[in-house]
Amino acid sequence: MTSATPPLRALWRHHRRYRPRFALAVLMTVLNTAADVAPELLLGVAIDIVVRGSDSFVGTVFGIEGRFEQLVVVAVVNALVWVVESLTDYAASVLWRGLAQAVQDELRTEAYTAVQAMDIGWHERTPSGQVLSVLSDDVNQLERFLDVGARTVLHTALTVVFVGIVFGATSWQVTVLAFLPVPVIAWGSIRFQRRLEPLYADVRSTAGEVAAVVAGNLGGVATIRAFTAEQRESARVARASREYRLANARAIRSSSAFVPLIRMAILAGFSATLLLGGWYTLQGRLEVGLFTVLVFMTQRLLWPLTDLGQTLDLYQRAMASTRRIFGLLELRPSAVEGSVALPSPPRGALELRGVRFGYDDGPDVLQGVDLVVPAGETHAVVGTTGAGKSSLLRLVLRFADPRAGSVLLDGRDVRELTWDSLRGAIGYVSQDAFLFHGTVRENIAYGRPDATDAQVEEAARAAEAHDFVAALPDGYATVVGERGQTLSGGQRQRLALARALLRDPALLVLDEATSAVDTETEAAIQRSLARVTATRTALVVAHRLSTVRDADRIWVLSAGRVAESGTHDELVARGGAYAGLWAVQTGEHAPSSP
């Protein structure tokens, strides 16, 4: 939906396939409302029988003289009405609730899919708590309105119509007076709706802020405790929560003011029916039974309108939420999937040609980078912090596209490739090895869910992870916890490497994979890499130069450019940027490798 498209219209257009279900739900509500209004009519008929006897409506139409026999007819009809009312109420409830559940399920899934497809840069800029707020709370707000509010609005409108028909067939003077409050209520509804719209937009926005702060703090609880910032962060959450409470309070004050207005209008309408209808009855111009019907019908007409305040509240919350949901659905990633598949099997040859890249409107981070990694070789990219190493990997994985130049895999521009073809050929191990809440086996097999237990174990052995996994309480069935927090950093890295190896990628990409592990773990990972890179292409970004000294070629980045490249020995002997880095890390120049 665009900003000018009303949320309800956007929902109607977006969920075309639910229109038949919606129509059936409306039909059941129509029948239910008709059956709901009928008992008041039957009450009037019963009073008419008691007062007029054989001259009553039932006696005249059906030719039944006995009052009791006429009441039996009314009782039978009333029983049928109640059965219809009960059945249609059940059917309407199931249909409306089923519709609400189907819409919220579909919207949540679609919104998550849209978010998941967004560029990594978008996720880095957007607080995850705000996204979670839309996917959970906002979707639930819409579901509550479709479940309860929509049916209430329809039921109330239909009641007005049916009661109006009864009034119109009885006395137009009483009808005019009884219905005088309806325009007032309609005017009040429109006015309050417009007033509430920005207020509830603010409510949803502040709800997102609360979710963002809480989600961020839960993810950084260790840092908060390490810096004894518990009170400061509690105060920050309290401020965000207070803003949410105040936004809600402003909306509630305006929403609640609507109910007294409706009650005063109801009082006027009911009083008019009571006085004018009673006067007509005393003058013999209106039958007692019809007067009774009109009195009860007035209550039936006007009293449900007292719920409009709550329904309007639900509606405005839902519409504000719908705008936020469709805001996610309208997101479009800057990187669009290609349509070409790599020839099988892929070789993993990688090339960057004149690549320029930067973030948003900022300056270039990579400036004309040319880099070639032949198939089957291991190349490393090194450099100081900010040199552009991680940005280069973003382009290889196509988490972003270059401003100029191209990234080629097996001679094909990665922008032409399908996601499955591109990323299916790459095994990626990041510096911060992310593990999902689940078992060790599930995490290793994440990129290849159909892998056998033997294949999972083989990958773990290749990553030198099998021994520590076997020592866990439940082996490969051990649950590692959220983000793998029950494991050490080195263990997580080895599982991440096993996960990448299980896919048998043509190109293995390692981003500082050993920067946060101890010397023993680094040696184990190095042994693993030496074996697994012997038969595949590898691109290694490293801070510790000792981990890449045996690479076939080392590329040194400086200020977004390739400063120099060569083998470890060549670069040390050259005495350039790499030699300086090596001297800083080791305190001496490296001896030549034998």
Coordinates of C-alpha atoms in Angstrom, one line a residue:
M1 CA 0.0 0.0 0.0
T2 CA 1.1 3.6 -0.6
S3 CA 0.9 6.2 2.2
A4 CA -2.4 7.4 0.6
T5 CA -4.0 4.0 0.4
P6 CA -6.5 3.4 3.3
P7 CA -5.4 0.3 5.3
L8 CA -8.7 -1.5 4.9
R9 CA -8.5 -1.1 1.2
A10 CA -5.0 -2.3 1.2
L11 CA -6.1 -5.4 3.1
W12 CA -9.0 -6.0 0.7
R13 CA -6.7 -5.9 -2.3
H14 CA -3.9 -7.9 -0.7
H15 CA -6.1 -10.8 0.5
R16 CA -8.3 -11.4 -2.6
R17 CA -8.3 -15.2 -2.0
Y18 CA -10.1 -14.7 1.3
R19 CA -13.0 -12.8 -0.2
P20 CA -15.3 -15.8 -0.5
R21 CA -14.7 -16.6 3.2
F22 CA -15.3 -13.0 4.1
A23 CA -18.6 -13.0 2.1
L24 CA -19.8 -16.1 3.9
A25 CA -18.9 -14.6 7.3
V26 CA -20.9 -11.5 6.4
L27 CA -23.9 -13.7 5.3
M28 CA -23.8 -15.6 8.6
T29 CA -23.6 -12.2 10.5
V30 CA -26.6 -10.9 8.6
L31 CA -28.6 -14.0 9.5
N32 CA -27.4 -13.9 13.1
T33 CA -28.4 -10.2 13.4
A34 CA -31.8 -10.8 12.0
A35 CA -32.4 -13.7 14.4
D36 CA -31.0 -11.6 17.2
V37 CA -33.5 -8.8 16.5
A38 CA -36.5 -11.2 16.1
P39 CA -37.2 -11.9 19.9
E40 CA -38.2 -8.3 20.5
L41 CA -40.7 -8.6 17.7
L42 CA -42.0 -11.8 19.1
L43 CA -42.3 -10.2 22.6
G44 CA -44.5 -7.5 21.1
V45 CA -46.5 -10.2 19.3
A46 CA -47.0 -12.0 22.6
I47 CA -48.2 -8.9 24.4
D48 CA -50.5 -8.2 21.5
I49 CA -52.0 -11.7 22.0
V50 CA -52.6 -11.1 25.7
V51 CA -54.2 -7.6 25.1
R52 CA -56.2 -8.2 22.0
G53 CA -57.0 -12.0 22.1
S54 CA -58.5 -13.3 18.8
D55 CA -58.0 -9.8 17.2
S56 CA -54.2 -10.1 17.6
F57 CA -51.8 -10.3 14.7
V58 CA -51.4 -14.1 15.1
G59 CA -55.1 -14.7 15.5
T60 CA -55.9 -12.7 12.4
V61 CA -53.2 -14.1 10.2
F62 CA -53.4 -17.8 11.3
G63 CA -57.0 -17.9 12.3
I64 CA -56.3 -19.1 15.8
E65 CA -58.8 -17.9 18.4
G66 CA -57.4 -19.3 21.7
R67 CA -54.8 -17.1 23.3
F68 CA -52.8 -20.0 24.7
E69 CA -52.7 -21.7 21.3
Q70 CA -51.5 -18.4 19.8
L71 CA -48.8 -18.2 22.4
V72 CA -47.7 -21.8 21.6
V73 CA -47.2 -20.7 18.0
V74 CA -45.1 -17.7 19.2
A75 CA -43.1 -20.0 21.5
V76 CA -42.4 -22.5 18.6
V77 CA -41.3 -19.6 16.3
N78 CA -39.2 -18.2 19.1
A79 CA -37.5 -21.6 19.6
L80 CA -36.7 -21.8 15.9
V81 CA -35.3 -18.2 16.0
W82 CA -33.1 -19.1 18.9
V83 CA -31.8 -22.2 17.1
V84 CA -31.0 -20.1 14.0
E85 CA -29.4 -17.5 16.1
S86 CA -27.2 -20.0 17.9
L87 CA -26.1 -21.8 14.7
T88 CA -25.4 -18.6 12.8
D89 CA -23.5 -17.2 15.8
Y90 CA -21.3 -20.3 15.9
A91 CA -20.8 -20.2 12.1
A92 CA -20.0 -16.5 12.1
S93 CA -17.6 -16.8 15.1
V94 CA -15.7 -19.6 13.4
L95 CA -15.6 -17.8 10.1
W96 CA -14.5 -14.4 11.5
R97 CA -11.9 -16.0 13.8
G98 CA -10.6 -18.3 11.1
L99 CA -10.3 -15.3 8.7
A100 CA -8.5 -13.3 11.4
Q101 CA -6.1 -16.1 12.0
A102 CA -5.4 -16.8 8.3
V103 CA -4.7 -13.1 7.6
Q104 CA -2.4 -12.6 10.6
D105 CA -0.6 -15.8 9.8
E106 CA -0.1 -14.8 6.1
L107 CA 0.9 -11.2 6.9
R108 CA 3.4 -12.3 9.5
T109 CA 5.0 -14.8 7.2
E110 CA 5.1 -12.3 4.2
A111 CA 6.5 -9.5 6.4
Y112 CA 9.2 -11.8 7.8
T113 CA 10.1 -13.0 4.2
A114 CA 10.3 -9.3 3.1
V115 CA 12.5 -8.5 6.0
Q116 CA 14.7 -11.5 5.5
A117 CA 15.3 -10.5 1.9
M118 CA 16.6 -7.1 2.8
D119 CA 20.2 -6.2 2.4
I120 CA 22.5 -6.8 5.4
G121 CA 23.1 -3.1 5.6
W122 CA 19.4 -2.5 6.2
H123 CA 19.4 -5.0 9.1
E124 CA 22.4 -3.3 10.6
R125 CA 20.6 0.1 10.5
T126 CA 17.2 -1.1 11.7
P127 CA 16.8 -2.1 15.4
S128 CA 15.7 -5.7 15.5
G129 CA 13.3 -4.8 18.3
Q130 CA 11.3 -2.6 16.0
V131 CA 11.0 -5.3 13.4
L132 CA 9.9 -7.8 16.1
S133 CA 7.3 -5.4 17.3
V134 CA 5.7 -5.3 13.9
L135 CA 5.9 -9.0 13.3
S136 CA 4.4 -9.8 16.7
D137 CA 2.4 -7.0 18.4
D138 CA 1.3 -5.2 15.3
V139 CA 0.1 -8.4 13.6
N140 CA -1.7 -9.3 16.8
Q141 CA -3.4 -5.9 16.9
L142 CA -4.8 -6.5 13.4
E143 CA -5.9 -10.0 14.3
R144 CA -7.8 -8.8 17.3
F145 CA -9.7 -6.3 15.2
L146 CA -10.6 -8.8 12.5
D147 CA -11.6 -11.3 15.2
V148 CA -13.8 -9.0 17.3
G149 CA -14.1 -5.4 15.9
A150 CA -15.0 -6.1 12.3
R151 CA -17.9 -8.3 13.3
T152 CA -19.1 -5.9 15.9
V153 CA -19.2 -3.0 13.4
L154 CA -21.1 -5.1 10.9
H155 CA -23.5 -6.4 13.5
T156 CA -24.2 -2.9 14.8
A157 CA -24.8 -1.5 11.3
L158 CA -27.2 -4.4 10.4
T159 CA -29.0 -3.8 13.7
V160 CA -29.6 -0.2 12.7
V161 CA -31.0 -1.4 9.3
F162 CA -33.3 -4.1 10.7
V163 CA -34.6 -2.0 13.5
G164 CA -35.1 0.9 11.1
I165 CA -37.3 -1.3 8.9
V166 CA -39.4 -2.2 12.0
F167 CA -39.7 1.4 13.0
G168 CA -40.5 2.6 9.5
A169 CA -43.3 0.1 9.2
T170 CA -44.8 1.2 12.5
S171 CA -44.6 5.0 12.8
W172 CA -42.5 7.4 10.8
Q173 CA -42.8 10.1 13.5
V174 CA -41.3 7.8 16.2
T175 CA -38.7 6.6 13.7
V176 CA -37.5 10.1 13.1
L177 CA -37.1 10.8 16.8
A178 CA -35.6 7.5 17.7
F179 CA -33.0 7.7 14.9
L180 CA -32.0 11.3 15.6
P181 CA -29.0 10.2 17.7
V182 CA -27.6 8.0 14.8
P183 CA -26.2 10.9 12.7
V184 CA -24.8 12.4 15.9
I185 CA -23.0 9.2 16.6
A186 CA -21.8 8.8 13.0
W187 CA -20.5 12.3 13.1
G188 CA -18.8 11.7 16.4
S189 CA -17.3 8.4 15.1
I190 CA -15.7 10.1 12.1
R191 CA -14.4 13.0 14.1
F192 CA -12.9 10.8 16.8
Q193 CA -11.4 8.5 14.1
R194 CA -9.5 11.3 12.6
R195 CA -8.4 12.5 16.0
L196 CA -7.3 9.1 17.1
E197 CA -5.4 8.2 13.9
P198 CA -2.1 10.1 14.7
L199 CA -2.4 9.2 18.4
Y200 CA -2.4 5.5 17.7
A201 CA 0.4 5.9 15.1
D202 CA 2.4 7.4 17.9
V203 CA 1.4 4.5 20.2
R204 CA 2.7 1.9 17.7
S205 CA 5.9 3.9 17.2
T206 CA 6.7 4.1 20.9
A207 CA 5.8 0.4 21.2
G208 CA 8.5 -0.3 18.6
E209 CA 11.0 1.8 20.6
V210 CA 10.3 -0.2 23.8
A211 CA 10.8 -3.5 21.9
A212 CA 14.0 -2.2 20.3
V213 CA 15.5 -1.1 23.7
V214 CA 14.5 -4.3 25.4
A215 CA 15.8 -6.6 22.6
G216 CA 19.1 -4.7 22.4
N217 CA 19.6 -4.9 26.2
L218 CA 18.8 -8.6 26.4
G219 CA 21.4 -9.2 23.7
G220 CA 24.0 -7.2 25.5
V221 CA 23.3 -8.3 29.1
A222 CA 26.8 -9.5 29.6
T223 CA 28.2 -6.1 28.6
I224 CA 25.7 -4.3 30.8
R225 CA 26.7 -6.3 33.8
A226 CA 30.4 -6.0 33.0
F227 CA 30.2 -2.2 33.1
T228 CA 27.7 -2.2 36.1
A229 CA 25.2 -0.3 33.9
E230 CA 22.1 -2.2 35.2
Q231 CA 20.5 0.8 36.8
R232 CA 21.3 3.1 33.8
E233 CA 19.7 0.6 31.4
S234 CA 16.7 0.0 33.6
A235 CA 16.2 3.7 33.6
R236 CA 16.5 3.7 29.8
V237 CA 13.8 1.0 29.5
A238 CA 11.7 2.9 32.0
R239 CA 11.9 6.0 29.9
A240 CA 10.9 4.2 26.8
S241 CA 8.1 2.4 28.6
R242 CA 6.9 5.7 30.1
E243 CA 6.7 7.2 26.6
Y244 CA 4.7 4.3 25.5
R245 CA 2.4 4.7 28.5
L246 CA 1.9 8.4 27.9
A247 CA 1.2 7.8 24.2
N248 CA -1.4 5.2 25.2
A249 CA -2.9 7.6 27.8
R250 CA -3.3 10.4 25.2
A251 CA -5.1 8.0 22.9
I252 CA -7.2 6.5 25.7
R253 CA -8.4 9.9 26.9
S254 CA -9.6 10.8 23.4
S255 CA -11.1 7.4 22.8
S256 CA -12.9 7.3 26.2
A257 CA -14.5 10.7 25.6
F258 CA -16.5 9.1 22.8
V259 CA -18.6 6.9 25.1
P260 CA -20.3 9.7 27.1
L261 CA -21.3 11.3 23.8
I262 CA -22.9 8.1 22.6
R263 CA -24.7 7.7 26.0
M264 CA -26.2 11.2 25.8
A265 CA -27.4 10.5 22.3
I266 CA -28.9 7.1 23.4
L267 CA -30.7 8.9 26.2
A268 CA -32.3 11.3 23.8
G269 CA -33.4 8.6 21.4
F270 CA -34.8 6.4 24.1
S271 CA -36.7 9.2 25.8
A272 CA -38.2 10.3 22.5
T273 CA -39.5 6.7 21.8
L274 CA -40.8 6.3 25.3
L275 CA -42.7 9.6 25.4
L276 CA -44.0 9.9 21.8
G277 CA -44.7 6.2 21.5
G278 CA -46.4 6.2 24.9
W279 CA -48.5 9.2 23.9
Y280 CA -49.6 7.5 20.7
T281 CA -50.5 4.4 22.6
L282 CA -52.6 6.3 25.1
Q283 CA -54.3 8.1 22.2
G284 CA -55.1 4.7 20.6
R285 CA -53.0 5.5 17.6
L286 CA -50.5 2.7 18.4
E287 CA -51.1 -0.8 19.7
V288 CA -49.7 -1.8 23.0
G289 CA -47.7 -4.6 21.5
L290 CA -46.1 -2.3 18.9
F291 CA -45.3 0.2 21.6
T292 CA -43.5 -2.5 23.5
V293 CA -41.6 -3.6 20.4
L294 CA -40.5 0.0 19.7
V295 CA -39.3 0.5 23.3
F296 CA -37.3 -2.7 23.2
M297 CA -36.1 -2.0 19.6
T298 CA -34.9 1.4 20.7
Q299 CA -32.7 -0.2 23.2
R300 CA -31.6 -2.8 20.7
L301 CA -30.8 0.0 18.2
L302 CA -28.9 2.4 20.4
W303 CA -27.4 0.4 23.3
P304 CA -24.9 -1.6 21.1
L305 CA -23.6 1.8 19.9
T306 CA -22.0 2.1 23.4
D307 CA -19.5 -0.5 22.2
L308 CA -18.4 1.7 19.3
G309 CA -15.9 3.5 21.6
Q310 CA -14.1 0.2 22.3
T311 CA -14.5 -0.9 18.7
L312 CA -13.1 2.4 17.4
D313 CA -10.2 1.9 19.7
L314 CA -9.5 -1.5 18.3
Y315 CA -9.9 -0.2 14.8
Q316 CA -7.4 2.7 15.2
R317 CA -4.9 0.4 16.8
A318 CA -5.3 -2.1 14.0
M319 CA -5.0 0.5 11.2
A320 CA -1.9 2.0 12.7
S321 CA -0.5 -1.5 12.9
T322 CA -1.6 -2.3 9.3
R323 CA 0.4 0.7 8.0
R324 CA 3.5 -0.6 9.8
I325 CA 3.0 -4.1 8.5
F326 CA 2.5 -3.0 4.9
G327 CA 5.5 -0.7 5.4
L328 CA 7.6 -3.9 5.8
L329 CA 5.8 -5.6 2.8
E330 CA 6.8 -2.7 0.6
L331 CA 10.5 -3.0 1.4
R332 CA 12.6 -3.9 -1.6
P333 CA 16.2 -5.0 -1.4
S334 CA 18.7 -3.1 -3.5
A335 CA 20.3 -6.5 -4.6
V336 CA 17.9 -8.3 -6.9
E337 CA 18.3 -12.0 -7.6
G338 CA 19.7 -13.0 -10.9
S339 CA 18.4 -15.8 -13.2
V340 CA 21.5 -17.7 -14.2
A341 CA 22.8 -20.9 -12.6
L342 CA 26.5 -21.7 -12.4
P343 CA 27.7 -24.7 -14.5
S344 CA 27.8 -27.8 -12.4
P345 CA 30.1 -28.5 -10.6
P346 CA 31.3 -25.0 -9.8
R347 CA 35.0 -24.5 -9.7
G348 CA 35.1 -21.5 -7.3
A349 CA 37.3 -19.2 -9.3
L350 CA 36.9 -15.7 -8.0
E351 CA 37.7 -12.3 -9.6
L352 CA 37.1 -8.6 -8.7
R353 CA 37.5 -6.2 -11.5
G354 CA 37.7 -2.5 -10.8
V355 CA 35.4 -2.7 -7.8
R356 CA 34.3 0.5 -6.1
F357 CA 32.0 0.2 -3.1
G358 CA 30.6 2.4 -0.3
Y359 CA 27.8 2.5 2.2
D360 CA 24.7 4.5 1.5
D361 CA 25.8 8.0 0.5
G362 CA 29.2 7.8 2.2
P363 CA 32.6 7.8 0.4
D364 CA 34.0 4.8 -1.3
V365 CA 35.4 2.2 1.0
L366 CA 36.8 0.1 -1.8
Q367 CA 38.4 2.1 -4.6
G368 CA 39.1 0.3 -7.8
V369 CA 40.1 -3.1 -6.4
D370 CA 41.3 -5.8 -8.8
L371 CA 41.8 -9.3 -7.3
V372 CA 42.0 -12.7 -8.8
V373 CA 41.7 -16.1 -7.0
P374 CA 42.2 -19.0 -9.4
A375 CA 40.2 -22.2 -8.8
G376 CA 41.8 -24.5 -6.2
E377 CA 44.1 -21.9 -4.6
T378 CA 44.0 -20.4 -1.1
H379 CA 44.2 -16.6 -1.1
A380 CA 44.3 -14.3 1.9
V381 CA 43.2 -10.6 2.3
V382 CA 44.9 -8.7 5.1
G383 CA 45.2 -5.1 6.2
T384 CA 44.7 -2.7 9.1
T385 CA 41.2 -2.0 10.6
G386 CA 39.1 0.0 8.1
A387 CA 41.1 -1.1 5.1
G388 CA 38.0 -2.7 3.5
K389 CA 38.4 -6.4 4.1
S390 CA 34.9 -7.1 5.4
S391 CA 33.4 -4.9 2.7
L392 CA 35.2 -7.0 0.1
L393 CA 33.6 -10.1 1.5
R394 CA 30.1 -8.5 1.4
L395 CA 30.5 -8.2 -2.3
V396 CA 31.7 -11.7 -2.7
L397 CA 28.7 -13.1 -0.8
R398 CA 26.5 -10.4 -2.6
F399 CA 25.3 -9.0 0.7
A400 CA 25.7 -5.7 -1.3
D401 CA 26.6 -4.7 -4.9
P402 CA 29.5 -2.6 -6.0
R403 CA 29.0 1.0 -7.2
A404 CA 31.3 0.2 -10.1
G405 CA 33.1 -2.8 -11.5
S406 CA 32.1 -6.4 -11.1
V407 CA 32.6 -9.5 -8.9
L408 CA 32.9 -12.7 -10.9
L409 CA 32.5 -16.3 -9.8
D410 CA 33.6 -18.9 -12.4
G411 CA 33.6 -16.0 -14.9
R412 CA 30.0 -15.0 -14.3
D413 CA 29.0 -11.7 -12.7
V414 CA 27.5 -12.6 -9.3
R415 CA 24.6 -10.2 -10.1
E416 CA 23.5 -12.6 -12.8
L417 CA 23.4 -15.6 -10.6
T418 CA 20.5 -17.0 -8.6
W419 CA 20.9 -17.0 -4.8
D420 CA 21.0 -20.8 -4.7
S421 CA 23.6 -21.0 -7.4
L422 CA 25.8 -18.3 -5.8
R423 CA 25.6 -19.0 -2.2
G424 CA 25.2 -22.7 -2.7
A425 CA 28.7 -22.7 -4.1
I426 CA 30.1 -20.8 -1.1
G427 CA 30.8 -22.0 2.4
Y428 CA 31.0 -19.0 4.8
V429 CA 32.5 -18.9 8.3
S430 CA 32.3 -15.5 10.0
Q431 CA 34.2 -14.1 12.9
D432 CA 31.2 -14.2 15.2
A433 CA 30.1 -17.8 14.6
F434 CA 26.3 -17.8 15.0
L435 CA 24.6 -20.9 16.2
F436 CA 20.9 -21.4 16.4
H437 CA 19.1 -22.8 19.5
G438 CA 19.0 -26.5 18.7
T439 CA 21.2 -29.5 18.7
V440 CA 24.7 -29.8 17.5
R441 CA 23.6 -31.9 14.6
E442 CA 20.9 -29.4 13.6
N443 CA 23.5 -26.6 13.6
I444 CA 26.1 -28.5 11.5
A445 CA 23.4 -29.6 9.0
Y446 CA 21.8 -26.2 8.8
G447 CA 22.9 -25.6 5.2
R448 CA 22.2 -29.2 4.2
P449 CA 19.2 -30.5 6.3
D450 CA 19.0 -33.8 4.4
A451 CA 22.6 -34.8 5.4
T452 CA 23.0 -38.2 7.0
D453 CA 24.5 -38.7 10.5
A454 CA 27.6 -40.1 8.9
Q455 CA 28.0 -37.0 6.7
V456 CA 27.5 -34.7 9.7
E457 CA 30.1 -36.6 11.7
E458 CA 32.5 -36.6 8.7
A459 CA 32.2 -32.8 8.5
A460 CA 32.8 -32.5 12.2
R461 CA 35.9 -34.6 12.0
A462 CA 37.2 -32.5 9.1
A463 CA 36.7 -29.4 11.3
E464 CA 38.3 -31.2 14.3
A465 CA 35.1 -30.8 16.2
H466 CA 34.1 -34.5 16.6
D467 CA 36.1 -35.2 19.8
F468 CA 34.6 -32.3 21.8
V469 CA 31.1 -33.0 20.4
A470 CA 31.4 -36.7 21.4
A471 CA 32.3 -35.6 25.0
L472 CA 29.2 -33.5 25.3
P473 CA 26.4 -34.9 27.5
D474 CA 24.2 -36.0 24.6
G475 CA 26.8 -35.9 21.8
Y476 CA 25.4 -34.6 18.6
A477 CA 22.0 -34.4 20.2
T478 CA 23.2 -31.8 22.8
V479 CA 21.2 -28.6 22.7
V480 CA 23.7 -25.7 22.4
G481 CA 21.3 -22.9 23.5
E482 CA 20.6 -19.5 21.9
R483 CA 23.5 -18.3 19.9
G484 CA 25.4 -21.4 21.1
Q485 CA 26.2 -19.8 24.5
T486 CA 26.7 -23.1 26.2
L487 CA 29.9 -23.6 24.1
S488 CA 33.2 -21.9 24.1
G489 CA 34.2 -19.5 21.3
G490 CA 36.6 -22.0 19.8
Q491 CA 33.9 -24.8 19.9
R492 CA 31.5 -22.5 18.1
Q493 CA 34.0 -21.7 15.4
R494 CA 34.7 -25.4 14.8
L495 CA 31.0 -26.1 14.5
A496 CA 30.6 -23.2 12.1
L497 CA 33.5 -24.6 10.0
A498 CA 31.9 -28.0 10.0
R499 CA 28.6 -26.4 8.9
A500 CA 30.4 -24.8 6.0
L501 CA 32.3 -27.9 5.0
L502 CA 29.1 -30.1 5.0
R503 CA 27.9 -28.2 2.0
D504 CA 31.0 -29.2 0.1
P505 CA 31.4 -25.6 -1.3
A506 CA 33.5 -24.8 -4.3
L507 CA 34.6 -21.6 -2.6
L508 CA 35.3 -21.4 1.2
V509 CA 35.2 -17.9 2.6
L510 CA 36.6 -17.3 6.1
D511 CA 36.2 -13.9 7.8
E512 CA 38.6 -13.6 10.7
A513 CA 37.7 -17.2 11.7
T514 CA 40.5 -17.6 14.2
S515 CA 40.8 -14.1 15.6
A516 CA 38.9 -14.8 18.8
V517 CA 40.2 -18.3 19.6
D518 CA 43.1 -19.5 21.7
T519 CA 46.4 -20.8 20.2
E520 CA 45.4 -24.4 20.6
T521 CA 42.1 -23.9 18.8
E522 CA 43.8 -21.8 16.1
A523 CA 46.2 -24.6 15.5
A524 CA 43.3 -27.1 15.2
I525 CA 41.4 -24.9 12.8
Q526 CA 44.6 -24.4 10.8
R527 CA 45.1 -28.1 10.5
S528 CA 41.5 -28.5 9.3
L529 CA 41.9 -25.7 6.8
A530 CA 45.1 -27.1 5.4
R531 CA 43.2 -30.4 4.6
V532 CA 39.9 -29.0 3.3
T533 CA 41.4 -26.2 1.2
A534 CA 43.7 -28.6 -0.7
T535 CA 40.8 -29.5 -3.0
R536 CA 38.8 -26.2 -3.1
T537 CA 39.2 -22.5 -3.5
A538 CA 39.5 -20.5 -0.3
L539 CA 39.4 -16.8 0.4
V540 CA 40.6 -16.0 3.9
V541 CA 40.3 -12.6 5.6
A542 CA 42.7 -12.6 8.6
H543 CA 44.1 -10.3 11.2
R544 CA 46.6 -12.8 12.5
L545 CA 49.1 -13.0 9.7
S546 CA 50.4 -16.3 11.1
T547 CA 47.2 -18.0 10.0
V548 CA 47.8 -17.1 6.3
R549 CA 51.6 -17.3 5.8
D550 CA 51.1 -20.5 3.8
A551 CA 48.5 -19.0 1.4
D552 CA 49.2 -19.2 -2.3
R553 CA 48.8 -15.4 -2.5
I554 CA 48.2 -12.7 0.0
W555 CA 46.5 -9.4 -0.9
V556 CA 47.2 -6.4 1.3
L557 CA 44.5 -3.8 1.4
S558 CA 45.2 -0.2 2.5
A559 CA 42.6 2.6 2.4
G560 CA 40.4 0.6 0.1
R561 CA 43.1 -0.2 -2.5
V562 CA 45.3 -3.2 -3.1
A563 CA 48.6 -2.0 -1.8
E564 CA 50.6 -5.1 -2.7
S565 CA 50.2 -8.8 -3.2
G566 CA 52.4 -11.9 -3.3
T567 CA 53.4 -14.9 -1.1
H568 CA 54.4 -14.4 2.5
D569 CA 58.1 -14.6 1.8
E570 CA 57.8 -12.2 -1.2
L571 CA 55.9 -9.6 0.8
V572 CA 58.3 -9.7 3.8
A573 CA 61.3 -9.4 1.5
R574 CA 59.7 -6.5 -0.2
G575 CA 59.6 -4.5 3.0
G576 CA 56.3 -2.9 2.4
A577 CA 53.0 -2.7 4.2
Y578 CA 52.8 -6.4 4.8
A579 CA 56.3 -6.5 6.2
G580 CA 55.3 -3.7 8.6
L581 CA 52.3 -5.6 9.8
W582 CA 54.3 -8.7 10.3
A583 CA 56.9 -6.9 12.3
V584 CA 54.2 -5.4 14.5
Q585 CA 52.7 -8.8 15.3
T586 CA 55.9 -10.8 15.7
G587 CA 58.5 -8.2 16.7
E588 CA 60.8 -9.4 13.9
H589 CA 60.9 -10.0 10.2
A590 CA 59.8 -13.4 9.1
P591 CA 62.3 -16.0 8.0
S592 CA 61.8 -17.5 4.6
S593 CA 59.7 -20.6 4.5
P594 CA 61.6 -23.7 3.6

